[in-house]
């Protein structure tokens, strides 16, 4: 039975991932700072799907070592890594504390790099495995540190694909648009003005991602609207794209 390790699995896209993977028979390793919520999700997965679960409480900004050690383990090896943990900052760059900006990068960039680096050698040696790095459509439109971090995640993932060709191991970036989760509430973003047709469902996002992974895609963009945006935005004049970023529909509370 395959084993998947998912970061940020207690809500939103991460929770949708662990439920979908457990339904497919994967044992699940759950990684987050909140041990109580991790244990609640682990109990749900065992009860609903009868799969094995492991709980690894860790702050990915400061303590990736315990997760890296699990990814390198020879016994019960991890076949699928989903780097999903993430958050956004409430304020703009110029009003944020630099420590908060660094913390964001530690979770969105440094942890993704370290966990991917820990997982891939064993997967290559076994001749199978996959890494899904959850990026965002925000990476296509410059808008501060979060967008820059997500652009890095996509470019990083795509850059690994040629290195892994012929190994039996895949890396894919998942770049969804707006998804109905607690993400925006936690960042205190007022999303009431966003049209309903721009919202995606977390379960649908994960279903699309797993389908695209099976198809061998390097980047998965769920939803027709966002597929079009991902194709068009890189071809637009840069000045226009920068302007689109400033007219982002998400306000602040």
Short mmCIF file of C-alpha atoms in Angstrom, two decimals:
data_model
loop_
_atom_site.label_atom_id
_atom_site.label_comp_id
_atom_site.label_asym_id
_atom_site.label_seq_id
_atom_site.Cartn_x
_atom_site.Cartn_y
_atom_site.Cartn_z
CA UNK A 1 0.00 0.00 0.00
CA UNK A 2 1.40 3.40 -1.01
CA UNK A 3 2.18 6.10 1.54
CA UNK A 4 1.57 9.82 1.01
CA UNK A 5 2.94 12.66 3.14
CA UNK A 6 0.87 15.84 3.03
CA UNK A 7 1.73 19.15 4.69
CA UNK A 8 -1.07 21.44 5.81
CA UNK A 9 -3.67 18.63 5.78
CA UNK A 10 -6.16 19.96 8.35
CA UNK A 11 -8.23 22.21 6.06
CA UNK A 12 -8.82 23.29 2.48
CA UNK A 13 -6.81 21.74 -0.33
CA UNK A 14 -4.65 19.73 2.06
CA UNK A 15 -7.67 18.11 3.70
CA UNK A 16 -9.15 17.38 0.29
CA UNK A 17 -5.87 15.72 -0.70
CA UNK A 18 -5.70 13.41 2.31
CA UNK A 19 -9.33 12.38 1.94
CA UNK A 20 -8.92 11.66 -1.77
CA UNK A 21 -5.68 9.74 -1.25
CA UNK A 22 -7.07 7.75 1.68
CA UNK A 23 -10.09 6.85 -0.44
CA UNK A 24 -7.62 5.42 -2.97
CA UNK A 25 -6.00 3.27 -0.28
CA UNK A 26 -2.94 5.37 0.58
CA UNK A 27 -1.58 5.39 4.09
CA UNK A 28 -1.21 9.03 5.14
CA UNK A 29 1.49 10.97 7.00
CA UNK A 30 0.05 14.27 8.22
CA UNK A 31 2.27 17.30 8.91
CA UNK A 32 1.16 20.54 10.55
CA UNK A 33 1.80 22.73 13.59
CA UNK A 34 -1.58 21.93 15.18
CA UNK A 35 -1.28 18.48 16.74
CA UNK A 36 -4.88 18.39 17.96
CA UNK A 37 -6.27 19.03 14.50
CA UNK A 38 -3.82 16.53 13.00
CA UNK A 39 -5.05 13.82 15.36
CA UNK A 40 -8.67 14.63 14.55
CA UNK A 41 -8.03 14.28 10.81
CA UNK A 42 -6.02 11.08 11.37
CA UNK A 43 -8.94 9.58 13.32
CA UNK A 44 -11.35 10.58 10.55
CA UNK A 45 -9.21 8.92 7.86
CA UNK A 46 -8.80 5.70 9.85
CA UNK A 47 -12.51 5.52 10.58
CA UNK A 48 -13.74 6.39 7.10
CA UNK A 49 -11.17 4.59 4.96
CA UNK A 50 -9.36 2.09 7.18
CA UNK A 51 -5.92 3.39 6.21
CA UNK A 52 -2.83 3.77 8.35
CA UNK A 53 -2.02 7.28 9.59
CA UNK A 54 1.00 9.00 11.13
CA UNK A 55 0.99 12.39 12.82
CA UNK A 56 4.07 14.62 12.59
CA UNK A 57 3.60 17.95 14.40
CA UNK A 58 6.10 20.45 12.97
CA UNK A 59 6.42 24.14 12.22
CA UNK A 60 7.78 24.08 8.68
CA UNK A 61 9.32 27.51 9.08
CA UNK A 62 11.65 26.35 11.85
CA UNK A 63 11.58 22.56 12.09
CA UNK A 64 11.73 20.63 8.83
CA UNK A 65 14.28 18.10 10.09
CA UNK A 66 11.72 15.67 11.55
CA UNK A 67 9.80 15.68 8.25
CA UNK A 68 12.96 15.31 6.18
CA UNK A 69 13.95 12.30 8.29
CA UNK A 70 10.57 10.67 7.61
CA UNK A 71 10.91 11.34 3.88
CA UNK A 72 14.31 9.64 3.83
CA UNK A 73 13.11 6.59 5.77
CA UNK A 74 13.68 3.24 4.04
CA UNK A 75 10.94 1.46 5.98
CA UNK A 76 7.43 2.41 4.86
CA UNK A 77 8.83 4.85 2.27
CA UNK A 78 6.84 7.86 1.14
CA UNK A 79 5.66 7.41 -2.45
CA UNK A 80 3.89 10.76 -2.78
CA UNK A 81 4.85 14.08 -1.19
CA UNK A 82 2.33 16.92 -1.32
CA UNK A 83 3.88 20.25 -0.30
CA UNK A 84 0.67 22.09 0.46
CA UNK A 85 1.23 24.07 3.68
CA UNK A 86 0.88 27.79 3.20
CA UNK A 87 -0.68 31.07 4.27
CA UNK A 88 -0.82 34.72 3.26
CA UNK A 89 0.04 37.88 5.16
CA UNK A 90 -2.61 40.40 6.10
CA UNK A 91 -0.74 43.57 5.14
CA UNK A 92 1.36 44.79 2.25
CA UNK A 93 5.14 44.39 2.10
CA UNK A 94 5.99 47.92 3.23
CA UNK A 95 3.84 47.63 6.36
CA UNK A 96 4.82 44.10 7.36
CA UNK A 97 7.57 43.23 9.78
CA UNK A 98 10.52 41.74 7.92
CA UNK A 99 10.40 38.73 10.27
CA UNK A 100 6.87 37.97 9.04
CA UNK A 101 8.02 38.20 5.43
CA UNK A 102 10.89 35.81 6.17
CA UNK A 103 8.54 33.41 7.97
CA UNK A 104 6.32 33.36 4.88
CA UNK A 105 9.27 32.53 2.64
CA UNK A 106 10.46 29.84 5.05
CA UNK A 107 7.12 28.03 4.73
CA UNK A 108 6.36 28.66 1.06
CA UNK A 109 9.88 28.34 -0.38
CA UNK A 110 12.51 26.97 2.00
CA UNK A 111 10.34 24.12 3.32
CA UNK A 112 9.26 23.13 -0.20
CA UNK A 113 12.88 23.04 -1.31
CA UNK A 114 14.11 21.03 1.69
CA UNK A 115 11.28 18.48 1.71
CA UNK A 116 11.51 17.93 -2.04
CA UNK A 117 15.27 17.48 -1.73
CA UNK A 118 14.75 14.96 1.07
CA UNK A 119 12.13 12.96 -0.84
CA UNK A 120 13.52 12.68 -4.36
CA UNK A 121 16.72 10.62 -3.91
CA UNK A 122 14.86 7.71 -2.33
CA UNK A 123 12.13 7.87 -4.94
CA UNK A 124 14.70 7.82 -7.74
CA UNK A 125 16.47 4.86 -6.14
CA UNK A 126 13.17 2.96 -5.92
CA UNK A 127 12.23 3.97 -9.46
CA UNK A 128 8.84 5.40 -8.51
CA UNK A 129 7.22 8.29 -6.68
CA UNK A 130 5.89 11.78 -7.13
CA UNK A 131 6.02 15.25 -5.59
CA UNK A 132 3.14 17.71 -5.92
CA UNK A 133 4.05 21.28 -4.98
CA UNK A 134 0.97 23.42 -4.41
CA UNK A 135 1.59 26.74 -6.13
CA UNK A 136 -1.03 29.29 -7.18
CA UNK A 137 -2.31 31.38 -10.05
CA UNK A 138 -1.02 34.27 -7.92
CA UNK A 139 2.41 33.37 -9.24
CA UNK A 140 1.35 34.58 -12.69
CA UNK A 141 0.57 38.12 -11.48
CA UNK A 142 3.24 39.98 -9.45
CA UNK A 143 1.73 41.07 -6.14
CA UNK A 144 4.32 41.01 -3.39
CA UNK A 145 6.08 38.23 -1.54
CA UNK A 146 3.29 35.64 -1.75
CA UNK A 147 3.05 35.90 -5.54
CA UNK A 148 6.84 35.81 -5.84
CA UNK A 149 7.01 32.69 -3.68
CA UNK A 150 4.37 30.92 -5.74
CA UNK A 151 6.11 31.87 -8.99
CA UNK A 152 9.23 30.26 -7.53
CA UNK A 153 7.32 27.07 -6.64
CA UNK A 154 6.06 26.69 -10.20
CA UNK A 155 9.45 27.41 -11.78
CA UNK A 156 11.24 25.15 -9.29
CA UNK A 157 8.87 22.26 -10.02
CA UNK A 158 9.10 22.65 -13.79
CA UNK A 159 12.88 22.84 -13.57
CA UNK A 160 13.07 19.43 -11.91
CA UNK A 161 11.13 17.64 -14.65
CA UNK A 162 14.05 17.27 -17.11
CA UNK A 163 16.34 16.07 -14.32
CA UNK A 164 13.90 13.28 -13.46
CA UNK A 165 13.16 12.12 -16.99
CA UNK A 166 13.52 8.34 -17.24
CA UNK A 167 13.62 7.79 -13.46
CA UNK A 168 9.97 6.88 -12.95
CA UNK A 169 9.59 9.89 -10.60
CA UNK A 170 7.38 12.90 -11.26
CA UNK A 171 7.25 16.46 -9.98
CA UNK A 172 4.20 18.62 -10.65
CA UNK A 173 3.17 22.11 -9.61
CA UNK A 174 -0.52 22.60 -8.82
CA UNK A 175 -1.59 26.19 -9.55
CA UNK A 176 -5.23 26.75 -8.57
CA UNK A 177 -7.06 30.06 -8.59
CA UNK A 178 -9.47 31.08 -5.84
CA UNK A 179 -10.56 28.05 -3.82
CA UNK A 180 -13.28 27.98 -1.18
CA UNK A 181 -11.28 27.29 1.97
CA UNK A 182 -10.46 29.07 5.23
CA UNK A 183 -7.32 30.52 3.60
CA UNK A 184 -8.70 34.00 2.91
CA UNK A 185 -10.47 34.30 6.26
CA UNK A 186 -7.25 33.47 8.08
CA UNK A 187 -5.50 36.23 6.12
CA UNK A 188 -8.44 38.58 6.91
CA UNK A 189 -9.20 39.17 3.24
CA UNK A 190 -12.63 40.41 2.27
CA UNK A 191 -13.58 38.28 -0.75
CA UNK A 192 -17.23 39.32 -0.96
CA UNK A 193 -16.69 41.18 -4.24
CA UNK A 194 -15.28 38.18 -6.09
CA UNK A 195 -17.66 36.74 -8.73
CA UNK A 196 -18.92 33.25 -7.97
CA UNK A 197 -17.61 31.90 -11.29
CA UNK A 198 -14.03 32.48 -10.15
CA UNK A 199 -14.35 30.17 -7.14
CA UNK A 200 -13.19 26.56 -7.25
CA UNK A 201 -14.11 23.66 -4.97
CA UNK A 202 -11.20 22.07 -3.08
CA UNK A 203 -12.30 18.51 -3.88
CA UNK A 204 -12.55 19.35 -7.58
CA UNK A 205 -9.09 20.95 -7.49
CA UNK A 206 -7.59 17.81 -5.99
CA UNK A 207 -9.40 15.51 -8.42
CA UNK A 208 -8.01 17.56 -11.32
CA UNK A 209 -4.53 17.52 -9.81
CA UNK A 210 -4.46 13.74 -9.36
CA UNK A 211 -5.74 13.27 -12.91
CA UNK A 212 -3.05 15.58 -14.28
CA UNK A 213 -0.41 13.76 -12.24
CA UNK A 214 -1.48 10.48 -13.83
CA UNK A 215 -1.20 12.17 -17.23
CA UNK A 216 2.36 13.22 -16.48
CA UNK A 217 1.79 16.98 -16.55
CA UNK A 218 4.39 19.30 -15.04
CA UNK A 219 1.85 22.00 -14.12
CA UNK A 220 -1.80 21.44 -13.24
CA UNK A 221 -4.20 24.39 -13.55
CA UNK A 222 -7.73 23.36 -12.55
CA UNK A 223 -10.73 25.15 -14.03
CA UNK A 224 -11.36 26.42 -17.55
CA UNK A 225 -11.11 30.10 -16.60
CA UNK A 226 -7.73 29.60 -14.98
CA UNK A 227 -6.43 27.41 -17.80
CA UNK A 228 -7.14 30.30 -20.17
CA UNK A 229 -5.53 32.78 -17.77
CA UNK A 230 -2.40 30.65 -17.42
CA UNK A 231 -2.07 30.49 -21.21
CA UNK A 232 -2.75 34.19 -21.82
CA UNK A 233 -1.02 36.01 -18.95
CA UNK A 234 2.57 35.12 -19.97
CA UNK A 235 1.83 36.49 -23.46
CA UNK A 236 0.44 39.84 -22.34
CA UNK A 237 2.60 42.97 -22.11
CA UNK A 238 4.28 43.01 -18.73
CA UNK A 239 2.96 46.47 -17.93
CA UNK A 240 -0.61 45.21 -18.37
CA UNK A 241 0.01 42.21 -16.12
CA UNK A 242 1.42 44.48 -13.41
CA UNK A 243 -1.70 46.61 -13.67
CA UNK A 244 -3.92 43.55 -13.27
CA UNK A 245 -2.11 42.75 -10.05
CA UNK A 246 -2.95 46.16 -8.63
CA UNK A 247 -6.66 45.66 -9.46
CA UNK A 248 -6.85 42.37 -7.58
CA UNK A 249 -10.47 41.86 -6.40
CA UNK A 250 -9.54 40.81 -2.88
CA UNK A 251 -9.72 43.75 -0.50
CA UNK A 252 -8.63 43.91 3.13
CA UNK A 253 -10.77 43.87 6.23
#
